[in-house]
Amino acid sequence: MNDMPPSRPSCGRAVLAALLVASLAACGMGREKEPPPPLGETFSAEDTYSRSFESLPPAACEATRRALLGQGYVISEATGDSLQAIKNFQPESDVHTQLLVRATCVPRPGNGSIVFVNAVQDRYDLKTTTKSASVGLSMLGSVSVPIGSSGANLVRVASNTVQNTDFYRRFFDRVAYYLPGAEGVLSPPPPPEPETPPDPLQLPMLSLPDAAPAADGSPAP
């Protein structure tokens, strides 16, 4: 009988299989699922918060200021290219809602301007506190008892960026109305919005009739 050399193919295949498994595991670890974006943030292509106009930034900001004043907002800050306005609501006796609108007007490449608008709705609740004082008793020592003095403060309990597209659409329609040359062409400005807090996500925040399309307003590029 001839002595045959030992066969090692099975050992080589086992080593190759082990290397392949390790390589696939490393690839799987390198492709871990990315964390989701912040709640409500998608950075979509929609121009909800901006609109382009043919007017220059100073005229666009002035039209923005008039649009806010026409809806009962109080202008808290204003410069040549930006402004800030506030409106308060009180839907319940112990609930206070504040809507803060910020607008910035920047030059548009070529000509005209782009108006960027952001609205934030803050909710405050009325919190009542009762003051107490320590009274010394000979048999019980020091005891804290209420003395009838109380106070109430508004405490912010929620803050939300308004994402209601209809709110911004109607707002930009009002801005377009107040641009130079637009008065008399577009429909007149609507009456002030109702004395109720707006819904930042679902319901239209300005319960107004639809305005005619803006003469020179278009979504920002």
PDB file of C-alpha atoms in Angstrom:
ATOM      1  CA  MET A   1       0.000   0.000   0.000  1.00  0.00           C
ATOM      2  CA  ASN A   2       1.165   3.506  -0.791  1.00  0.00           C
ATOM      3  CA  ASP A   3       1.141   6.027   2.050  1.00  0.00           C
ATOM      4  CA  MET A   4      -1.008   9.016   1.046  1.00  0.00           C
ATOM      5  CA  PRO A   5      -0.217  12.554   2.414  1.00  0.00           C
ATOM      6  CA  PRO A   6      -2.758  13.959   4.858  1.00  0.00           C
ATOM      7  CA  SER A   7      -5.540  16.005   3.243  1.00  0.00           C
ATOM      8  CA  ARG A   8      -6.128  19.616   4.485  1.00  0.00           C
ATOM      9  CA  PRO A   9      -8.846  21.077   2.217  1.00  0.00           C
ATOM     10  CA  SER A  10     -11.497  20.979   4.965  1.00  0.00           C
ATOM     11  CA  CYS A  11      -9.286  22.967   7.348  1.00  0.00           C
ATOM     12  CA  GLY A  12      -8.648  25.645   4.718  1.00  0.00           C
ATOM     13  CA  ARG A  13     -12.345  25.994   3.961  1.00  0.00           C
ATOM     14  CA  ALA A  14     -13.128  26.419   7.666  1.00  0.00           C
ATOM     15  CA  VAL A  15     -10.572  29.231   7.991  1.00  0.00           C
ATOM     16  CA  LEU A  16     -11.952  30.952   4.872  1.00  0.00           C
ATOM     17  CA  ALA A  17     -15.526  30.715   6.183  1.00  0.00           C
ATOM     18  CA  ALA A  18     -14.488  32.203   9.526  1.00  0.00           C
ATOM     19  CA  LEU A  19     -12.805  35.152   7.779  1.00  0.00           C
ATOM     20  CA  LEU A  20     -15.903  35.733   5.639  1.00  0.00           C
ATOM     21  CA  VAL A  21     -18.201  35.778   8.676  1.00  0.00           C
ATOM     22  CA  ALA A  22     -15.923  38.231  10.477  1.00  0.00           C
ATOM     23  CA  SER A  23     -15.840  40.507   7.413  1.00  0.00           C
ATOM     24  CA  LEU A  24     -19.644  40.533   7.110  1.00  0.00           C
ATOM     25  CA  ALA A  25     -20.001  41.306  10.814  1.00  0.00           C
ATOM     26  CA  ALA A  26     -17.616  44.265  10.488  1.00  0.00           C
ATOM     27  CA  CYS A  27     -19.621  45.616   7.544  1.00  0.00           C
ATOM     28  CA  GLY A  28     -22.822  45.299   9.533  1.00  0.00           C
ATOM     29  CA  MET A  29     -21.342  47.219  12.453  1.00  0.00           C
ATOM     30  CA  GLY A  30     -20.183  49.982  10.112  1.00  0.00           C
ATOM     31  CA  ARG A  31     -23.717  50.412   8.748  1.00  0.00           C
ATOM     32  CA  GLU A  32     -25.514  51.157  11.971  1.00  0.00           C
ATOM     33  CA  LYS A  33     -28.835  52.976  11.568  1.00  0.00           C
ATOM     34  CA  GLU A  34     -28.446  56.730  11.749  1.00  0.00           C
ATOM     35  CA  PRO A  35     -30.339  58.495  14.541  1.00  0.00           C
ATOM     36  CA  PRO A  36     -33.627  60.112  13.448  1.00  0.00           C
ATOM     37  CA  PRO A  37     -33.782  63.905  12.985  1.00  0.00           C
ATOM     38  CA  PRO A  38     -35.242  66.104  15.747  1.00  0.00           C
ATOM     39  CA  LEU A  39     -38.994  65.846  16.178  1.00  0.00           C
ATOM     40  CA  GLY A  40     -40.754  67.741  13.396  1.00  0.00           C
ATOM     41  CA  GLU A  41     -37.513  68.715  11.565  1.00  0.00           C
ATOM     42  CA  THR A  42     -37.068  67.425   8.025  1.00  0.00           C
ATOM     43  CA  PHE A  43     -35.347  70.270   6.101  1.00  0.00           C
ATOM     44  CA  SER A  44     -37.713  69.720   3.189  1.00  0.00           C
ATOM     45  CA  ALA A  45     -37.643  71.693  -0.068  1.00  0.00           C
ATOM     46  CA  GLU A  46     -40.862  73.549   0.782  1.00  0.00           C
ATOM     47  CA  ASP A  47     -40.494  77.307   1.293  1.00  0.00           C
ATOM     48  CA  THR A  48     -42.951  77.578   4.173  1.00  0.00           C
ATOM     49  CA  TYR A  49     -41.020  80.275   6.014  1.00  0.00           C
ATOM     50  CA  SER A  50     -39.858  82.472   3.111  1.00  0.00           C
ATOM     51  CA  ARG A  51     -41.190  84.329   0.104  1.00  0.00           C
ATOM     52  CA  SER A  52     -39.568  86.355  -2.679  1.00  0.00           C
ATOM     53  CA  PHE A  53     -40.769  89.824  -3.655  1.00  0.00           C
ATOM     54  CA  GLU A  54     -39.782  92.305  -6.335  1.00  0.00           C
ATOM     55  CA  SER A  55     -39.457  95.151  -3.810  1.00  0.00           C
ATOM     56  CA  LEU A  56     -36.196  95.964  -2.054  1.00  0.00           C
ATOM     57  CA  PRO A  57     -35.635  94.791   1.557  1.00  0.00           C
ATOM     58  CA  PRO A  58     -36.613  98.109   3.249  1.00  0.00           C
ATOM     59  CA  ALA A  59     -39.946  98.202   1.409  1.00  0.00           C
ATOM     60  CA  ALA A  60     -40.550  94.501   2.085  1.00  0.00           C
ATOM     61  CA  CYS A  61     -39.883  94.956   5.812  1.00  0.00           C
ATOM     62  CA  GLU A  62     -42.204  97.964   5.941  1.00  0.00           C
ATOM     63  CA  ALA A  63     -44.946  95.922   4.279  1.00  0.00           C
ATOM     64  CA  THR A  64     -44.306  93.156   6.837  1.00  0.00           C
ATOM     65  CA  ARG A  65     -44.622  95.661   9.674  1.00  0.00           C
ATOM     66  CA  ARG A  66     -47.952  96.949   8.343  1.00  0.00           C
ATOM     67  CA  ALA A  67     -49.277  93.418   7.859  1.00  0.00           C
ATOM     68  CA  LEU A  68     -48.559  92.608  11.512  1.00  0.00           C
ATOM     69  CA  LEU A  69     -49.992  95.877  12.789  1.00  0.00           C
ATOM     70  CA  GLY A  70     -53.149  95.221  10.794  1.00  0.00           C
ATOM     71  CA  GLN A  71     -53.639  91.945  12.683  1.00  0.00           C
ATOM     72  CA  GLY A  72     -53.246  93.425  16.159  1.00  0.00           C
ATOM     73  CA  TYR A  73     -49.576  92.642  16.800  1.00  0.00           C
ATOM     74  CA  VAL A  74     -47.351  94.942  18.851  1.00  0.00           C
ATOM     75  CA  ILE A  75     -43.983  95.705  17.247  1.00  0.00           C
ATOM     76  CA  SER A  76     -41.388  95.108  19.975  1.00  0.00           C
ATOM     77  CA  GLU A  77     -38.233  95.518  17.870  1.00  0.00           C
ATOM     78  CA  ALA A  78     -37.617  96.905  14.387  1.00  0.00           C
ATOM     79  CA  THR A  79     -34.586  97.728  12.239  1.00  0.00           C
ATOM     80  CA  GLY A  80     -34.133  98.399   8.542  1.00  0.00           C
ATOM     81  CA  ASP A  81     -34.007  94.695   7.639  1.00  0.00           C
ATOM     82  CA  SER A  82     -35.691  92.853  10.533  1.00  0.00           C
ATOM     83  CA  LEU A  83     -38.497  93.172  13.055  1.00  0.00           C
ATOM     84  CA  GLN A  84     -40.179  91.359  15.901  1.00  0.00           C
ATOM     85  CA  ALA A  85     -43.849  91.458  16.895  1.00  0.00           C
ATOM     86  CA  ILE A  86     -45.911  89.976  19.745  1.00  0.00           C
ATOM     87  CA  LYS A  87     -49.589  89.190  20.215  1.00  0.00           C
ATOM     88  CA  ASN A  88     -51.187  87.877  23.417  1.00  0.00           C
ATOM     89  CA  PHE A  89     -54.152  85.541  23.892  1.00  0.00           C
ATOM     90  CA  GLN A  90     -55.966  84.375  27.018  1.00  0.00           C
ATOM     91  CA  PRO A  91     -58.177  81.390  26.125  1.00  0.00           C
ATOM     92  CA  GLU A  92     -58.849  80.581  29.805  1.00  0.00           C
ATOM     93  CA  SER A  93     -58.631  82.491  33.066  1.00  0.00           C
ATOM     94  CA  ASP A  94     -55.438  80.709  34.136  1.00  0.00           C
ATOM     95  CA  VAL A  95     -53.893  80.136  30.672  1.00  0.00           C
ATOM     96  CA  HIS A  96     -51.942  82.727  28.694  1.00  0.00           C
ATOM     97  CA  THR A  97     -50.633  82.253  25.139  1.00  0.00           C
ATOM     98  CA  GLN A  98     -48.116  84.499  23.411  1.00  0.00           C
ATOM     99  CA  LEU A  99     -47.303  84.460  19.707  1.00  0.00           C
ATOM    100  CA  LEU A 100     -43.913  85.889  18.746  1.00  0.00           C
ATOM    101  CA  VAL A 101     -43.245  86.603  15.055  1.00  0.00           C
ATOM    102  CA  ARG A 102     -39.758  87.395  13.745  1.00  0.00           C
ATOM    103  CA  ALA A 103     -39.132  88.579  10.183  1.00  0.00           C
ATOM    104  CA  THR A 104     -35.874  89.216   8.314  1.00  0.00           C
ATOM    105  CA  CYS A 105     -35.625  90.865   4.886  1.00  0.00           C
ATOM    106  CA  VAL A 106     -32.530  90.128   2.790  1.00  0.00           C
ATOM    107  CA  PRO A 107     -31.568  91.122  -0.774  1.00  0.00           C
ATOM    108  CA  ARG A 108     -32.390  88.616  -3.490  1.00  0.00           C
ATOM    109  CA  PRO A 109     -29.645  87.871  -6.026  1.00  0.00           C
ATOM    110  CA  GLY A 110     -30.294  90.003  -9.061  1.00  0.00           C
ATOM    111  CA  ASN A 111     -33.125  92.138  -7.731  1.00  0.00           C
ATOM    112  CA  GLY A 112     -35.844  92.233  -5.114  1.00  0.00           C
ATOM    113  CA  SER A 113     -35.811  90.667  -1.657  1.00  0.00           C
ATOM    114  CA  ILE A 114     -36.534  87.508   0.315  1.00  0.00           C
ATOM    115  CA  VAL A 115     -38.585  87.731   3.505  1.00  0.00           C
ATOM    116  CA  PHE A 116     -37.952  85.026   6.095  1.00  0.00           C
ATOM    117  CA  VAL A 117     -40.569  84.652   8.841  1.00  0.00           C
ATOM    118  CA  ASN A 118     -40.626  82.496  11.951  1.00  0.00           C
ATOM    119  CA  ALA A 119     -43.423  82.311  14.532  1.00  0.00           C
ATOM    120  CA  VAL A 120     -43.086  80.799  18.018  1.00  0.00           C
ATOM    121  CA  GLN A 121     -46.052  80.135  20.280  1.00  0.00           C
ATOM    122  CA  ASP A 122     -45.427  80.107  24.047  1.00  0.00           C
ATOM    123  CA  ARG A 123     -47.962  78.868  26.588  1.00  0.00           C
ATOM    124  CA  TYR A 124     -48.021  80.101  30.182  1.00  0.00           C
ATOM    125  CA  ASP A 125     -50.020  78.758  33.131  1.00  0.00           C
ATOM    126  CA  LEU A 126     -50.927  80.711  36.239  1.00  0.00           C
ATOM    127  CA  LYS A 127     -49.253  79.209  39.307  1.00  0.00           C
ATOM    128  CA  THR A 128     -50.398  80.274  42.768  1.00  0.00           C
ATOM    129  CA  THR A 129     -48.061  80.116  45.756  1.00  0.00           C
ATOM    130  CA  THR A 130     -48.881  80.592  49.446  1.00  0.00           C
ATOM    131  CA  LYS A 131     -46.331  82.116  51.784  1.00  0.00           C
ATOM    132  CA  SER A 132     -45.826  80.659  55.239  1.00  0.00           C
ATOM    133  CA  ALA A 133     -44.091  81.874  58.383  1.00  0.00           C
ATOM    134  CA  SER A 134     -42.541  80.109  61.360  1.00  0.00           C
ATOM    135  CA  VAL A 135     -44.315  80.583  64.678  1.00  0.00           C
ATOM    136  CA  GLY A 136     -42.639  79.631  67.949  1.00  0.00           C
ATOM    137  CA  LEU A 137     -44.746  77.681  70.451  1.00  0.00           C
ATOM    138  CA  SER A 138     -43.449  76.886  73.906  1.00  0.00           C
ATOM    139  CA  MET A 139     -44.585  73.258  73.846  1.00  0.00           C
ATOM    140  CA  LEU A 140     -44.223  72.388  70.136  1.00  0.00           C
ATOM    141  CA  GLY A 141     -41.224  74.456  69.132  1.00  0.00           C
ATOM    142  CA  SER A 142     -41.150  76.170  65.730  1.00  0.00           C
ATOM    143  CA  VAL A 143     -44.118  75.459  63.417  1.00  0.00           C
ATOM    144  CA  SER A 144     -44.619  76.767  59.860  1.00  0.00           C
ATOM    145  CA  VAL A 145     -48.173  77.911  59.232  1.00  0.00           C
ATOM    146  CA  PRO A 146     -49.742  79.891  56.332  1.00  0.00           C
ATOM    147  CA  ILE A 147     -50.295  83.522  57.183  1.00  0.00           C
ATOM    148  CA  GLY A 148     -52.803  84.312  54.431  1.00  0.00           C
ATOM    149  CA  SER A 149     -50.336  85.877  51.979  1.00  0.00           C
ATOM    150  CA  SER A 150     -50.321  84.383  48.484  1.00  0.00           C
ATOM    151  CA  GLY A 151     -49.015  85.271  45.060  1.00  0.00           C
ATOM    152  CA  ALA A 152     -49.545  84.201  41.439  1.00  0.00           C
ATOM    153  CA  ASN A 153     -47.021  84.043  38.618  1.00  0.00           C
ATOM    154  CA  LEU A 154     -47.189  83.074  34.962  1.00  0.00           C
ATOM    155  CA  VAL A 155     -44.915  80.093  34.286  1.00  0.00           C
ATOM    156  CA  ARG A 156     -44.023  79.027  30.753  1.00  0.00           C
ATOM    157  CA  VAL A 157     -45.032  75.403  30.276  1.00  0.00           C
ATOM    158  CA  ALA A 158     -44.687  74.952  26.491  1.00  0.00           C
ATOM    159  CA  SER A 159     -42.970  76.501  23.472  1.00  0.00           C
ATOM    160  CA  ASN A 160     -43.525  75.484  19.870  1.00  0.00           C
ATOM    161  CA  THR A 161     -42.410  76.771  16.468  1.00  0.00           C
ATOM    162  CA  VAL A 162     -45.492  77.317  14.332  1.00  0.00           C
ATOM    163  CA  GLN A 163     -45.429  74.997  11.297  1.00  0.00           C
ATOM    164  CA  ASN A 164     -48.906  75.758  10.007  1.00  0.00           C
ATOM    165  CA  THR A 165     -48.380  76.373   6.276  1.00  0.00           C
ATOM    166  CA  ASP A 166     -51.745  78.127   5.907  1.00  0.00           C
ATOM    167  CA  PHE A 167     -50.746  80.664   8.557  1.00  0.00           C
ATOM    168  CA  TYR A 168     -47.602  81.633   6.618  1.00  0.00           C
ATOM    169  CA  ARG A 169     -49.409  81.651   3.272  1.00  0.00           C
ATOM    170  CA  ARG A 170     -52.006  84.097   4.534  1.00  0.00           C
ATOM    171  CA  PHE A 171     -49.344  86.179   6.212  1.00  0.00           C
ATOM    172  CA  PHE A 172     -47.332  86.550   3.006  1.00  0.00           C
ATOM    173  CA  ASP A 173     -50.529  87.441   1.147  1.00  0.00           C
ATOM    174  CA  ARG A 174     -50.990  90.345   3.588  1.00  0.00           C
ATOM    175  CA  VAL A 175     -47.372  91.398   3.107  1.00  0.00           C
ATOM    176  CA  ALA A 176     -47.865  91.447  -0.680  1.00  0.00           C
ATOM    177  CA  TYR A 177     -50.929  93.676  -0.262  1.00  0.00           C
ATOM    178  CA  TYR A 178     -48.911  96.355   1.540  1.00  0.00           C
ATOM    179  CA  LEU A 179     -46.037  96.429  -0.961  1.00  0.00           C
ATOM    180  CA  PRO A 180     -45.675  99.630  -3.031  1.00  0.00           C
ATOM    181  CA  GLY A 181     -48.032  99.583  -5.994  1.00  0.00           C
ATOM    182  CA  ALA A 182     -50.119  96.663  -4.709  1.00  0.00           C
ATOM    183  CA  GLU A 183     -52.847  98.686  -2.985  1.00  0.00           C
ATOM    184  CA  GLY A 184     -55.916  98.894  -5.170  1.00  0.00           C
ATOM    185  CA  VAL A 185     -54.817  95.831  -7.173  1.00  0.00           C
ATOM    186  CA  LEU A 186     -55.219  93.147  -4.525  1.00  0.00           C
ATOM    187  CA  SER A 187     -58.186  92.611  -2.224  1.00  0.00           C
ATOM    188  CA  PRO A 188     -58.386  94.889   0.838  1.00  0.00           C
ATOM    189  CA  PRO A 189     -56.834  93.690   4.099  1.00  0.00           C
ATOM    190  CA  PRO A 190     -59.105  91.412   6.148  1.00  0.00           C
ATOM    191  CA  PRO A 191     -60.456  92.250   9.621  1.00  0.00           C
ATOM    192  CA  PRO A 192     -58.376  91.311  12.677  1.00  0.00           C
ATOM    193  CA  GLU A 193     -58.218  87.625  13.570  1.00  0.00           C
ATOM    194  CA  PRO A 194     -60.478  86.302  16.366  1.00  0.00           C
ATOM    195  CA  GLU A 195     -59.478  86.581  20.001  1.00  0.00           C
ATOM    196  CA  THR A 196     -58.482  82.930  20.338  1.00  0.00           C
ATOM    197  CA  PRO A 197     -55.016  81.368  20.434  1.00  0.00           C
ATOM    198  CA  PRO A 198     -53.871  79.851  17.125  1.00  0.00           C
ATOM    199  CA  ASP A 199     -53.248  76.170  16.585  1.00  0.00           C
ATOM    200  CA  PRO A 200     -49.573  75.849  15.588  1.00  0.00           C
ATOM    201  CA  LEU A 201     -49.954  72.624  13.625  1.00  0.00           C
ATOM    202  CA  GLN A 202     -53.489  71.726  12.526  1.00  0.00           C
ATOM    203  CA  LEU A 203     -55.911  74.625  12.182  1.00  0.00           C
ATOM    204  CA  PRO A 204     -55.380  77.870  10.213  1.00  0.00           C
ATOM    205  CA  MET A 205     -54.010  80.437  12.619  1.00  0.00           C
ATOM    206  CA  LEU A 206     -55.552  83.364  10.769  1.00  0.00           C
ATOM    207  CA  SER A 207     -59.249  82.668  10.290  1.00  0.00           C
ATOM    208  CA  LEU A 208     -59.573  84.997   7.344  1.00  0.00           C
ATOM    209  CA  PRO A 209     -61.014  84.754   3.815  1.00  0.00           C
ATOM    210  CA  ASP A 210     -58.555  83.719   1.148  1.00  0.00           C
ATOM    211  CA  ALA A 211     -56.821  86.689  -0.426  1.00  0.00           C
ATOM    212  CA  ALA A 212     -56.181  87.099  -4.136  1.00  0.00           C
ATOM    213  CA  PRO A 213     -52.795  85.765  -5.380  1.00  0.00           C
ATOM    214  CA  ALA A 214     -49.933  88.138  -4.708  1.00  0.00           C
ATOM    215  CA  ALA A 215     -48.955  90.299  -7.627  1.00  0.00           C
ATOM    216  CA  ASP A 216     -45.203  89.924  -7.174  1.00  0.00           C
ATOM    217  CA  GLY A 217     -44.884  87.337  -4.419  1.00  0.00           C
ATOM    218  CA  SER A 218     -43.419  83.926  -5.183  1.00  0.00           C
ATOM    219  CA  PRO A 219     -41.727  81.207  -3.139  1.00  0.00           C
ATOM    220  CA  ALA A 220     -38.108  81.905  -2.434  1.00  0.00           C
ATOM    221  CA  PRO A 221     -35.636  80.028  -4.660  1.00  0.00           C
TER     222      PRO A 221
END
